[in-house]
Short mmCIF file of N, CA and C in Angstrom, two decimals:
data_model
loop_
_atom_site.label_atom_id
_atom_site.label_comp_id
_atom_site.label_asym_id
_atom_site.label_seq_id
_atom_site.Cartn_x
_atom_site.Cartn_y
_atom_site.Cartn_z
N MET Y 112 64.72 45.02 22.37
CA MET Y 112 64.21 46.35 22.52
C MET Y 112 64.25 47.28 21.05
N LYS Y 113 63.15 47.95 20.75
CA LYS Y 113 63.09 48.79 19.60
C LYS Y 113 64.13 49.93 19.77
N LEU Y 114 64.63 50.32 18.28
CA LEU Y 114 65.34 51.46 18.05
C LEU Y 114 65.08 52.46 18.72
N ALA Y 115 63.88 52.92 18.70
CA ALA Y 115 63.04 54.29 19.27
C ALA Y 115 63.22 54.52 20.62
N SER Y 116 62.93 53.10 21.35
CA SER Y 116 62.63 53.19 22.86
C SER Y 116 64.31 53.56 23.31
N ILE Y 117 65.19 52.78 22.84
CA ILE Y 117 66.81 52.86 23.43
C ILE Y 117 67.23 54.50 22.87
N ALA Y 118 66.77 54.78 21.61
CA ALA Y 118 67.36 56.07 21.16
C ALA Y 118 66.57 57.21 22.26
N LEU Y 119 65.35 56.90 22.36
CA LEU Y 119 64.63 57.96 23.51
C LEU Y 119 65.39 57.98 24.87
N PHE Y 120 65.82 56.71 25.22
CA PHE Y 120 66.36 56.80 26.77
C PHE Y 120 67.68 57.43 26.75
N VAL Y 121 68.16 56.98 25.04
CA VAL Y 121 69.61 58.15 25.27
C VAL Y 121 69.45 59.65 25.21
N VAL Y 122 68.58 60.07 24.48
CA VAL Y 122 68.02 61.42 24.61
C VAL Y 122 67.57 61.83 25.84
N ALA Y 123 66.78 61.09 26.43
CA ALA Y 123 66.66 61.56 27.74
C ALA Y 123 67.75 62.02 28.84
N THR Y 124 68.62 60.91 28.73
CA THR Y 124 70.03 60.77 29.40
C THR Y 124 70.51 61.97 29.35
N LEU Y 125 70.72 62.35 28.04
CA LEU Y 125 71.57 63.57 27.73
C LEU Y 125 71.11 64.74 27.97
N ILE Y 126 69.73 64.87 28.18
CA ILE Y 126 69.02 65.81 28.41
C ILE Y 126 69.16 66.10 30.00
N ALA Y 127 68.92 65.06 30.71
CA ALA Y 127 69.11 64.62 32.11
C ALA Y 127 70.41 64.95 32.70
N LEU Y 128 71.49 64.81 31.71
CA LEU Y 128 73.23 64.83 32.05
C LEU Y 128 73.18 66.22 33.10
N PRO Y 129 73.02 67.26 32.77
CA PRO Y 129 73.47 68.65 33.36
C PRO Y 129 72.86 68.44 34.62
N ALA Y 130 71.21 67.90 34.82
CA ALA Y 130 70.77 67.87 35.95
C ALA Y 130 70.99 67.06 36.94
N VAL Y 131 71.21 65.62 36.69
CA VAL Y 131 71.67 64.99 37.07
C VAL Y 131 73.23 64.81 37.79
N ALA Y 132 74.00 64.93 36.76
CA ALA Y 132 75.62 64.79 37.17
C ALA Y 132 75.92 66.07 38.02
N GLN Y 133 76.50 65.82 38.92
CA GLN Y 133 76.85 67.07 39.82
C GLN Y 133 78.45 67.02 39.71
N THR Y 134 79.11 66.16 39.30
CA THR Y 134 80.31 66.25 39.27
C THR Y 134 81.17 65.70 37.78
N ALA Y 135 82.18 65.93 37.77
CA ALA Y 135 82.95 65.54 36.42
C ALA Y 135 83.01 64.02 36.68
N SER Y 136 83.04 63.37 37.50
CA SER Y 136 83.10 62.06 37.62
C SER Y 136 81.51 61.30 37.34
N ASP Y 137 80.59 61.93 37.55
CA ASP Y 137 79.48 61.60 37.56
C ASP Y 137 79.30 61.52 35.67
N MET Y 138 79.37 63.00 35.39
CA MET Y 138 79.28 63.31 34.03
C MET Y 138 80.09 62.03 33.44
N GLN Y 139 80.83 61.66 33.45
CA GLN Y 139 81.98 60.46 32.82
C GLN Y 139 81.19 59.30 32.77
N ILE Y 140 80.73 59.42 33.69
CA ILE Y 140 80.26 57.77 34.17
C ILE Y 140 78.93 57.88 33.25
N LEU Y 141 77.92 58.69 33.29
CA LEU Y 141 76.84 59.04 32.43
C LEU Y 141 77.28 58.97 30.83
N ALA Y 142 78.19 59.37 30.54
CA ALA Y 142 78.63 59.95 29.11
C ALA Y 142 78.87 58.21 28.80
N GLN Y 143 79.63 57.31 29.21
CA GLN Y 143 79.96 56.05 29.30
C GLN Y 143 78.76 55.45 29.09
N LYS Y 144 77.70 55.27 29.97
CA LYS Y 144 76.45 54.73 29.95
C LYS Y 144 75.79 55.15 28.55
N ILE Y 145 75.98 56.16 28.36
CA ILE Y 145 74.80 56.63 26.81
C ILE Y 145 75.81 55.90 25.78
N LYS Y 146 76.99 56.07 25.84
CA LYS Y 146 77.68 55.55 24.62
C LYS Y 146 77.76 54.12 24.74
N ALA Y 147 77.29 53.21 25.72
CA ALA Y 147 77.08 52.00 25.83
C ALA Y 147 75.89 51.27 25.18
N ASP Y 148 74.84 52.59 25.43
CA ASP Y 148 73.62 51.88 25.32
C ASP Y 148 73.08 52.29 23.67
N LYS Y 149 74.33 53.37 23.25
CA LYS Y 149 74.08 53.66 21.78
C LYS Y 149 74.77 52.62 20.95
N LYS Y 150 75.73 51.69 21.48
CA LYS Y 150 76.41 50.86 20.76
C LYS Y 150 75.38 49.29 20.90
N LEU Y 151 74.81 49.47 22.07
CA LEU Y 151 73.43 48.03 21.89
C LEU Y 151 72.61 48.08 21.26
N VAL Y 152 72.09 49.60 20.81
CA VAL Y 152 71.28 49.56 19.61
C VAL Y 152 71.77 49.70 18.15
N VAL Y 153 73.26 49.73 17.97
CA VAL Y 153 73.89 49.40 16.60
C VAL Y 153 73.92 47.97 16.86
N ALA Y 154 74.16 47.54 17.68
CA ALA Y 154 74.46 45.86 17.83
C ALA Y 154 73.12 45.18 17.70
N ALA Y 155 71.72 45.58 17.94
CA ALA Y 155 70.99 44.82 18.05
C ALA Y 155 70.22 45.26 16.63
N ASN Y 156 70.70 45.93 16.15
CA ASN Y 156 70.07 46.54 14.75
C ASN Y 156 71.01 45.79 13.53
N MET Y 157 71.87 45.73 13.79
CA MET Y 157 72.97 45.67 12.41
C MET Y 157 72.84 44.03 11.93
N GLN Y 158 72.82 43.31 12.52
CA GLN Y 158 72.57 42.05 12.18
C GLN Y 158 74.02 41.19 11.51
N LEU Y 159 74.76 41.54 12.24
CA LEU Y 159 76.65 41.33 11.62
C LEU Y 159 76.84 39.73 11.80
N THR Y 160 77.42 39.29 10.84
CA THR Y 160 78.16 38.06 11.10
C THR Y 160 79.12 38.29 12.06
N GLU Y 161 79.94 37.32 12.50
CA GLU Y 161 81.12 37.12 13.32
C GLU Y 161 82.06 37.88 12.61
N ALA Y 162 82.31 37.74 11.03
CA ALA Y 162 83.34 38.08 10.52
C ALA Y 162 83.04 39.67 10.46
N GLU Y 163 81.97 39.93 9.84
CA GLU Y 163 81.60 41.39 9.82
C GLU Y 163 82.09 42.13 10.87
N ALA Y 164 81.58 41.65 12.07
CA ALA Y 164 81.62 42.35 13.42
C ALA Y 164 83.16 42.42 13.81
N LYS Y 165 83.82 41.52 13.32
CA LYS Y 165 85.22 41.66 13.88
C LYS Y 165 85.99 42.98 13.12
N ASP Y 166 85.51 43.45 11.83
CA ASP Y 166 85.81 44.43 11.36
C ASP Y 166 85.33 45.78 11.34
N PHE Y 167 83.79 45.58 11.61
CA PHE Y 167 82.88 47.02 11.72
C PHE Y 167 83.26 47.49 13.09
N TRP Y 168 83.27 47.01 14.24
CA TRP Y 168 83.46 47.79 15.52
C TRP Y 168 84.65 48.56 15.50
N PRO Y 169 85.88 48.39 15.25
CA PRO Y 169 86.84 49.39 15.31
C PRO Y 169 86.66 50.36 14.43
N VAL Y 170 86.00 50.29 13.27
CA VAL Y 170 85.65 51.55 12.30
C VAL Y 170 84.61 52.19 13.36
N TYR Y 171 83.84 51.59 13.90
CA TYR Y 171 82.45 52.15 14.42
C TYR Y 171 82.88 52.97 15.58
N ASP Y 172 83.79 52.00 16.17
CA ASP Y 172 84.77 53.11 17.04
C ASP Y 172 85.43 54.28 17.03
N ALA Y 173 86.18 54.27 15.94
CA ALA Y 173 86.74 55.23 15.32
C ALA Y 173 85.94 56.57 14.91
N TYR Y 174 84.66 56.15 14.23
CA TYR Y 174 83.83 57.24 14.01
C TYR Y 174 83.34 57.90 15.35
N GLN Y 175 82.88 57.07 16.36
CA GLN Y 175 82.27 57.72 17.43
C GLN Y 175 83.29 58.56 18.31
N LYS Y 176 84.34 58.40 18.22
CA LYS Y 176 85.69 59.11 18.60
C LYS Y 176 85.63 60.44 17.87
N ASP Y 177 85.54 60.26 16.53
CA ASP Y 177 85.59 61.37 15.77
C ASP Y 177 84.02 62.19 15.46
N LEU Y 178 83.08 61.57 15.95
CA LEU Y 178 82.17 62.16 16.02
C LEU Y 178 81.90 63.18 17.49
N GLN Y 179 82.82 62.48 18.38
CA GLN Y 179 82.68 63.28 19.70
C GLN Y 179 83.33 64.70 19.47
N GLY Y 180 84.03 64.76 18.63
CA GLY Y 180 84.94 66.09 18.65
C GLY Y 180 83.88 66.99 17.58
N ILE Y 181 83.07 66.51 16.99
CA ILE Y 181 81.75 67.63 16.53
C ILE Y 181 81.04 67.82 17.25
N ASN Y 182 80.36 66.87 18.26
CA ASN Y 182 79.74 67.10 19.35
C ASN Y 182 79.98 68.02 20.22
N GLN Y 183 81.50 68.03 20.69
CA GLN Y 183 81.94 69.08 21.69
C GLN Y 183 82.09 70.37 20.68
N ARG Y 184 82.03 70.37 19.43
CA ARG Y 184 81.89 71.82 18.67
C ARG Y 184 80.63 72.21 18.64
N LEU Y 185 79.85 71.05 18.58
CA LEU Y 185 78.30 71.99 18.98
C LEU Y 185 78.16 72.32 20.03
N ALA Y 186 78.37 71.67 21.13
CA ALA Y 186 78.00 72.21 22.37
C ALA Y 186 79.07 73.37 22.54
N GLY Y 187 79.89 73.79 22.35
CA GLY Y 187 80.67 75.05 22.39
C GLY Y 187 79.63 76.32 21.80
N VAL Y 188 79.12 75.74 20.46
CA VAL Y 188 78.34 76.82 20.06
C VAL Y 188 77.20 77.20 20.83
N ILE Y 189 76.11 75.93 21.14
CA ILE Y 189 75.24 76.18 21.90
C ILE Y 189 75.60 76.94 23.53
N LYS Y 190 76.57 76.85 23.83
CA LYS Y 190 77.07 77.57 25.13
C LYS Y 190 77.31 79.22 24.67
N SER Y 191 77.83 79.09 23.53
CA SER Y 191 77.86 80.66 23.09
C SER Y 191 76.79 81.26 22.70
N TYR Y 192 75.79 80.44 22.19
CA TYR Y 192 74.42 80.98 21.95
C TYR Y 192 73.87 81.61 23.32
N ALA Y 193 73.77 80.44 24.19
CA ALA Y 193 73.36 80.60 25.50
C ALA Y 193 73.90 82.08 26.39
N ASP Y 194 74.97 81.99 26.13
CA ASP Y 194 75.44 83.16 26.67
C ASP Y 194 75.45 84.35 26.17
N ALA Y 195 75.19 84.31 24.86
CA ALA Y 195 74.88 85.69 24.31
C ALA Y 195 73.18 86.04 24.07
N TYR Y 196 72.41 85.08 24.19
CA TYR Y 196 70.98 85.06 24.30
C TYR Y 196 70.91 85.49 25.88
N ASN Y 197 71.31 85.26 26.92
CA ASN Y 197 71.26 85.29 28.36
C ASN Y 197 71.66 87.02 28.62
N LYS Y 198 72.38 87.91 27.73
CA LYS Y 198 72.99 88.73 27.98
C LYS Y 198 71.84 89.84 27.30
N GLY Y 199 70.94 89.37 26.86
CA GLY Y 199 70.11 90.30 25.88
C GLY Y 199 70.08 90.12 24.59
N PRO Y 200 69.32 90.93 23.93
CA PRO Y 200 69.19 90.97 22.09
C PRO Y 200 70.56 90.47 21.69
N VAL Y 201 70.76 89.66 20.80
CA VAL Y 201 71.91 89.03 20.07
C VAL Y 201 72.29 89.96 18.86
N SER Y 202 73.60 90.36 18.83
CA SER Y 202 73.72 91.09 17.71
C SER Y 202 74.13 90.46 16.47
N ASP Y 203 74.00 91.25 15.43
CA ASP Y 203 73.94 90.79 14.35
C ASP Y 203 75.32 89.98 13.82
N GLU Y 204 76.21 90.71 14.50
CA GLU Y 204 77.75 90.22 14.18
C GLU Y 204 77.78 88.68 14.89
N THR Y 205 77.21 88.55 16.31
CA THR Y 205 77.09 87.54 17.00
C THR Y 205 76.35 86.41 16.16
N ALA Y 206 75.26 86.61 15.90
CA ALA Y 206 74.14 85.74 14.93
C ALA Y 206 74.89 85.41 13.95
N LYS Y 207 75.55 86.09 13.26
CA LYS Y 207 76.29 85.78 11.92
C LYS Y 207 77.18 84.63 12.27
N LYS Y 208 78.09 84.99 13.24
CA LYS Y 208 79.16 84.31 13.74
C LYS Y 208 78.48 82.66 14.02
N LEU Y 209 77.63 82.77 14.86
CA LEU Y 209 77.06 81.30 15.32
C LEU Y 209 76.54 80.73 14.42
N MET Y 210 75.84 81.34 13.34
CA MET Y 210 75.28 81.05 12.02
C MET Y 210 76.27 79.93 11.23
N ASN Y 211 77.43 80.59 11.11
CA ASN Y 211 78.52 80.49 10.02
C ASN Y 211 79.02 78.86 10.91
N ASP Y 212 78.98 78.97 12.20
CA ASP Y 212 79.91 77.92 13.06
C ASP Y 212 78.93 77.03 12.81
N THR Y 213 77.70 77.24 12.92
CA THR Y 213 76.88 75.76 12.99
C THR Y 213 76.82 75.52 11.75
N ILE Y 214 76.56 76.09 10.67
CA ILE Y 214 77.01 75.55 9.30
C ILE Y 214 78.10 74.57 9.22
N ALA Y 215 79.36 75.26 9.51
CA ALA Y 215 80.60 74.66 9.35
C ALA Y 215 80.70 73.03 10.26
N ILE Y 216 80.09 73.39 11.20
CA ILE Y 216 79.84 71.78 11.86
C ILE Y 216 79.20 70.60 11.19
N GLU Y 217 78.02 71.46 10.66
CA GLU Y 217 77.32 70.58 9.85
C GLU Y 217 78.14 69.78 8.77
N ASP Y 218 78.38 70.89 7.80
CA ASP Y 218 79.64 70.59 6.96
C ASP Y 218 80.60 69.70 7.37
N ALA Y 219 81.16 69.39 8.56
CA ALA Y 219 82.11 68.80 9.18
C ALA Y 219 81.50 67.16 9.15
N GLU Y 220 80.00 67.45 9.86
CA GLU Y 220 79.57 66.07 10.01
C GLU Y 220 79.01 65.14 9.06
N VAL Y 221 78.88 66.04 7.96
CA VAL Y 221 78.64 65.46 6.42
C VAL Y 221 79.94 64.78 5.82
N LYS Y 222 81.00 65.61 6.15
CA LYS Y 222 82.30 64.94 5.48
C LYS Y 222 82.76 63.73 6.32
N LEU Y 223 82.62 64.05 7.56
CA LEU Y 223 82.92 62.65 8.50
C LEU Y 223 82.07 61.42 7.92
N LYS Y 224 80.57 61.39 7.70
CA LYS Y 224 80.15 60.54 7.43
C LYS Y 224 80.59 60.14 6.00
N ARG Y 225 80.67 61.15 5.22
CA ARG Y 225 81.32 60.29 3.72
C ARG Y 225 82.44 59.50 4.00
N SER Y 226 83.65 59.79 4.73
CA SER Y 226 84.84 59.48 4.86
C SER Y 226 84.43 58.11 5.31
N TYR Y 227 83.58 57.95 6.79
CA TYR Y 227 83.51 56.55 7.18
C TYR Y 227 82.69 55.69 6.48
N ALA Y 228 81.58 56.26 5.73
CA ALA Y 228 80.80 55.30 4.77
C ALA Y 228 81.67 54.74 3.75
N ALA Y 229 82.58 55.29 3.10
CA ALA Y 229 83.99 54.77 2.39
C ALA Y 229 84.75 53.65 3.25
N LYS Y 230 84.88 54.15 4.35
CA LYS Y 230 85.77 52.91 5.27
C LYS Y 230 85.03 51.64 5.49
N LEU Y 231 83.81 51.77 5.82
CA LEU Y 231 82.66 50.73 5.82
C LEU Y 231 82.42 49.86 4.78
N GLU Y 232 82.73 50.71 3.38
CA GLU Y 232 82.84 49.88 2.25
C GLU Y 232 83.69 48.53 2.11
N LYS Y 233 84.74 49.09 2.94
CA LYS Y 233 85.73 47.72 2.96
C LYS Y 233 85.74 46.71 3.68
N VAL Y 234 84.76 46.97 5.06
CA VAL Y 234 84.14 45.78 5.90
C VAL Y 234 82.86 45.14 6.20
N ILE Y 235 81.88 45.95 5.35
CA ILE Y 235 80.40 45.16 5.41
C ILE Y 235 79.82 45.61 3.85
N PRO Y 236 78.93 44.94 3.79
CA PRO Y 236 77.96 45.18 2.58
C PRO Y 236 77.28 46.48 2.55
N GLY Y 237 76.94 46.94 1.24
CA GLY Y 237 76.35 48.32 1.26
C GLY Y 237 75.05 48.59 1.70
N MET Y 238 74.33 47.18 2.05
CA MET Y 238 73.05 47.20 2.68
C MET Y 238 73.29 47.75 4.30
N LYS Y 239 74.06 47.00 4.63
CA LYS Y 239 74.52 47.34 6.07
C LYS Y 239 75.17 48.90 6.50
N ILE Y 240 75.82 48.87 5.34
CA ILE Y 240 76.36 50.45 5.54
C ILE Y 240 74.92 51.46 5.91
N ALA Y 241 74.22 51.11 4.60
CA ALA Y 241 72.94 52.14 5.12
C ALA Y 241 72.05 51.89 6.14
N ARG Y 242 72.00 50.48 6.36
CA ARG Y 242 71.25 50.33 7.96
C ARG Y 242 72.10 51.26 8.93
N TYR Y 243 73.45 50.98 9.21
CA TYR Y 243 74.12 51.81 9.97
C TYR Y 243 74.29 53.19 10.38
N LEU Y 244 74.20 53.87 8.74
CA LEU Y 244 73.93 55.15 8.78
C LEU Y 244 72.43 55.60 8.96
N GLN Y 245 71.46 54.75 8.80
CA GLN Y 245 69.94 55.01 9.38
C GLN Y 245 69.94 55.13 10.93
N ILE Y 246 70.37 54.47 11.53
CA ILE Y 246 70.77 54.08 12.95
C ILE Y 246 71.33 55.42 13.46
N GLU Y 247 72.07 55.78 12.87
CA GLU Y 247 72.90 57.07 13.63
C GLU Y 247 72.10 58.24 13.11
N ASN Y 248 71.46 58.41 11.97
CA ASN Y 248 70.97 59.26 11.59
C ASN Y 248 69.44 59.83 12.34
N LYS Y 249 68.95 58.38 12.91
CA LYS Y 249 67.86 58.31 13.61
C LYS Y 249 68.10 58.95 15.05
N ILE Y 250 69.01 58.67 15.75
CA ILE Y 250 69.68 59.14 17.04
C ILE Y 250 70.21 60.38 16.95
N ARG Y 251 70.88 60.86 16.14
CA ARG Y 251 71.23 62.07 15.87
C ARG Y 251 69.61 62.96 15.66
N ALA Y 252 68.92 62.72 14.84
CA ALA Y 252 68.12 63.56 14.52
C ALA Y 252 67.03 63.65 16.04
N ILE Y 253 66.69 62.60 16.74
CA ILE Y 253 66.21 62.58 18.03
C ILE Y 253 66.75 63.51 18.77
N VAL Y 254 68.31 63.73 19.17
CA VAL Y 254 69.14 64.48 19.73
C VAL Y 254 68.84 66.09 19.29
N LYS Y 255 68.84 66.36 17.93
CA LYS Y 255 68.66 67.15 17.28
C LYS Y 255 67.12 67.99 17.60
N TYR Y 256 66.24 67.10 17.37
CA TYR Y 256 64.90 67.36 17.85
C TYR Y 256 64.91 67.93 19.27
N GLU Y 257 65.73 67.30 20.19
CA GLU Y 257 65.28 67.96 21.40
C GLU Y 257 66.00 69.08 21.80
N LEU Y 258 67.13 69.53 21.23
CA LEU Y 258 68.01 70.48 21.06
C LEU Y 258 67.03 71.65 20.62
N ALA Y 259 66.36 71.69 19.44
CA ALA Y 259 65.73 72.51 18.32
C ALA Y 259 64.07 72.70 19.44
N ALA Y 260 63.90 72.02 20.30
CA ALA Y 260 62.70 72.27 21.04
C ALA Y 260 62.93 73.23 22.29
N ASN Y 261 64.44 72.79 22.70
CA ASN Y 261 64.67 73.58 24.20
C ASN Y 261 65.61 74.95 23.52
N ILE Y 262 66.00 75.17 22.68
CA ILE Y 262 66.85 76.09 22.38
C ILE Y 262 65.82 77.17 21.52
N PRO Y 263 65.70 78.68 22.63
CA PRO Y 263 64.84 79.43 22.06
C PRO Y 263 65.43 79.86 20.68
N LEU Y 264 64.42 80.77 19.82
CA LEU Y 264 64.98 81.46 18.74
C LEU Y 264 65.68 82.97 19.12
N VAL Y 265 66.54 82.85 17.83
CA VAL Y 265 67.54 84.02 18.54
C VAL Y 265 66.48 85.44 18.62
N GLN Y 266 66.81 86.31 19.22
CA GLN Y 266 66.20 87.69 19.80
C GLN Y 266 67.40 88.97 19.67
#
């Protein structure tokens, strides 16, 4: 299956998550499904040898765990923005805080990616590191596009 097809499924699932999941356990099940589907996309596109896979997957899992923290921070900023937006015009002070929080999250994501690229250099060749980062970037770009398309401009 093509990367784009699976990535679109992941994004569609992310978007449908709040509407479909009525309970915390439903949310947890869907989150696990998304993680598994993402891992399948990575596995299908990495072309790892058995030896590379043995060393790559623990680093991948650690990266995903750390990335989850960034995703939670981003979700918090989006929720804060939604709360402020729904109350009427967003104050300059609130807009500035949200902007600074968003930039800090982006900085943290770059720092995390840089640190894990260094860790991956110890377990897989440079070409495969680049491929993995491309896969991550493509999936995150789709998610960010969907977020941008669904979040109204500040007023």
